[in-house]
């Protein structure tokens, strides 16, 4: 299986290392030819506005959207979660998303960069110890359709917000497993989402 990591901006190298930990040699992709050849895609954390602008500028936007819509297994972390959302609450001017999960996300939902934090999460499909969530200017899921499975949530001021979700072949997390050295989310993506 050829797993691509979108390498336009953000922490794509860390995702490549996490794939390596799982015994998979991923490939950094940033051209239409490369994206046409992959079987699965990881969209890294970073800045979703920049990633979407670069995808437009390099003429990759429609290709990525179409491949996801056609069933290519895809995992987005943080900025990547924003990019696979159907819509964004208060999007930066003209920010578009690839789509993939019928949800609306709120960008920077937990506050600014300096309000970044780590917390242990109950991650429904991952057994063993709680998963350490690293949240850096992270989004949360504001609302989602019935077809979206919530895998982990975080309670803020008495309200539970989904922070890990899956819809069919698309997985998204608000947080950054690629920064933790714990590869269980990547394994779940490779072993369950990609092999559905
Ligand atoms: N706040 C960023 C955005 O809107 C995401 C931050 C991240 O990926 N760590 O794209």
PDB file of N, CA and C and ligand atoms in Angstrom, residues 45-49 77-79 82 107-108 136-137 176, ligand 1:
ATOM      1  N   UNK A  45      -0.730  18.158  10.587  1.00  0.00           N
ATOM      2  CA  UNK A  45      -1.030  19.385  11.296  1.00  0.00           C
ATOM      3  C   UNK A  45      -0.169  20.501  10.719  1.00  0.00           C
ATOM      4  N   UNK A  46      -0.562  21.713  10.982  1.00  0.00           N
ATOM      5  CA  UNK A  46       0.153  22.875  10.437  1.00  0.00           C
ATOM      6  C   UNK A  46      -0.795  24.047  10.433  1.00  0.00           C
ATOM      7  N   UNK A  47      -0.971  24.634   9.292  1.00  0.00           N
ATOM      8  CA  UNK A  47      -1.896  25.765   9.170  1.00  0.00           C
ATOM      9  C   UNK A  47      -2.822  25.466   7.991  1.00  0.00           C
ATOM     10  N   UNK A  48      -4.083  25.221   8.321  1.00  0.00           N
ATOM     11  CA  UNK A  48      -5.008  24.763   7.272  1.00  0.00           C
ATOM     12  C   UNK A  48      -5.206  25.806   6.175  1.00  0.00           C
ATOM     13  N   UNK A  49      -5.158  27.081   6.537  1.00  0.00           N
ATOM     14  CA  UNK A  49      -5.345  28.116   5.496  1.00  0.00           C
ATOM     15  C   UNK A  49      -4.178  28.049   4.502  1.00  0.00           C
ATOM     16  N   UNK A  77      -4.778  15.177  10.848  1.00  0.00           N
ATOM     17  CA  UNK A  77      -4.575  15.586  12.241  1.00  0.00           C
ATOM     18  C   UNK A  77      -4.568  17.112  12.304  1.00  0.00           C
ATOM     19  N   UNK A  78      -5.320  17.639  13.245  1.00  0.00           N
ATOM     20  CA  UNK A  78      -5.386  19.079  13.531  1.00  0.00           C
ATOM     21  C   UNK A  78      -5.733  19.902  12.277  1.00  0.00           C
ATOM     22  N   UNK A  79      -4.774  20.595  11.662  1.00  0.00           N
ATOM     23  CA  UNK A  79      -5.108  21.304  10.417  1.00  0.00           C
ATOM     24  C   UNK A  79      -5.720  20.323   9.421  1.00  0.00           C
ATOM     25  N   UNK A  82      -9.359  19.921   9.969  1.00  0.00           N
ATOM     26  CA  UNK A  82     -10.104  21.056   9.403  1.00  0.00           C
ATOM     27  C   UNK A  82     -10.314  20.837   7.896  1.00  0.00           C
ATOM     28  N   UNK A 107     -12.332  26.253  14.204  1.00  0.00           N
ATOM     29  CA  UNK A 107     -10.876  26.412  14.236  1.00  0.00           C
ATOM     30  C   UNK A 107     -10.453  27.068  15.547  1.00  0.00           C
ATOM     31  N   UNK A 108      -9.242  26.766  15.989  1.00  0.00           N
ATOM     32  CA  UNK A 108      -8.650  27.388  17.181  1.00  0.00           C
ATOM     33  C   UNK A 108      -9.627  27.369  18.366  1.00  0.00           C
ATOM     34  N   UNK A 136      -2.597  21.702  19.896  1.00  0.00           N
ATOM     35  CA  UNK A 136      -1.888  22.942  19.575  1.00  0.00           C
ATOM     36  C   UNK A 136      -2.795  23.798  18.675  1.00  0.00           C
ATOM     37  N   UNK A 137      -3.363  24.836  19.233  1.00  0.00           N
ATOM     38  CA  UNK A 137      -4.298  25.661  18.467  1.00  0.00           C
ATOM     39  C   UNK A 137      -5.275  24.773  17.691  1.00  0.00           C
ATOM     40  N   UNK A 176      -2.420  15.726  17.905  1.00  0.00           N
ATOM     41  CA  UNK A 176      -1.253  15.334  17.091  1.00  0.00           C
ATOM     42  C   UNK A 176      -0.595  14.051  17.598  1.00  0.00           C
TER      43      UNK A 176
HETATM   44  N1  LIG B   1      -5.104  26.342  14.015  1.00  0.00           N
HETATM   45  C1  LIG B   1      -4.525  25.655  12.882  1.00  0.00           C
HETATM   46  C2  LIG B   1      -5.400  25.814  11.655  1.00  0.00           C
HETATM   47  O1  LIG B   1      -6.422  26.409  11.710  1.00  0.00           O
HETATM   48  C3  LIG B   1      -4.276  24.197  13.166  1.00  0.00           C
HETATM   49  C4  LIG B   1      -3.159  24.035  14.159  1.00  0.00           C
HETATM   50  C5  LIG B   1      -2.443  22.732  14.087  1.00  0.00           C
HETATM   51  O2  LIG B   1      -2.489  22.007  13.091  1.00  0.00           O
HETATM   52  N2  LIG B   1      -1.684  22.480  15.121  1.00  0.00           N
HETATM   53  O3  LIG B   1      -5.043  25.306  10.626  1.00  0.00           O
END
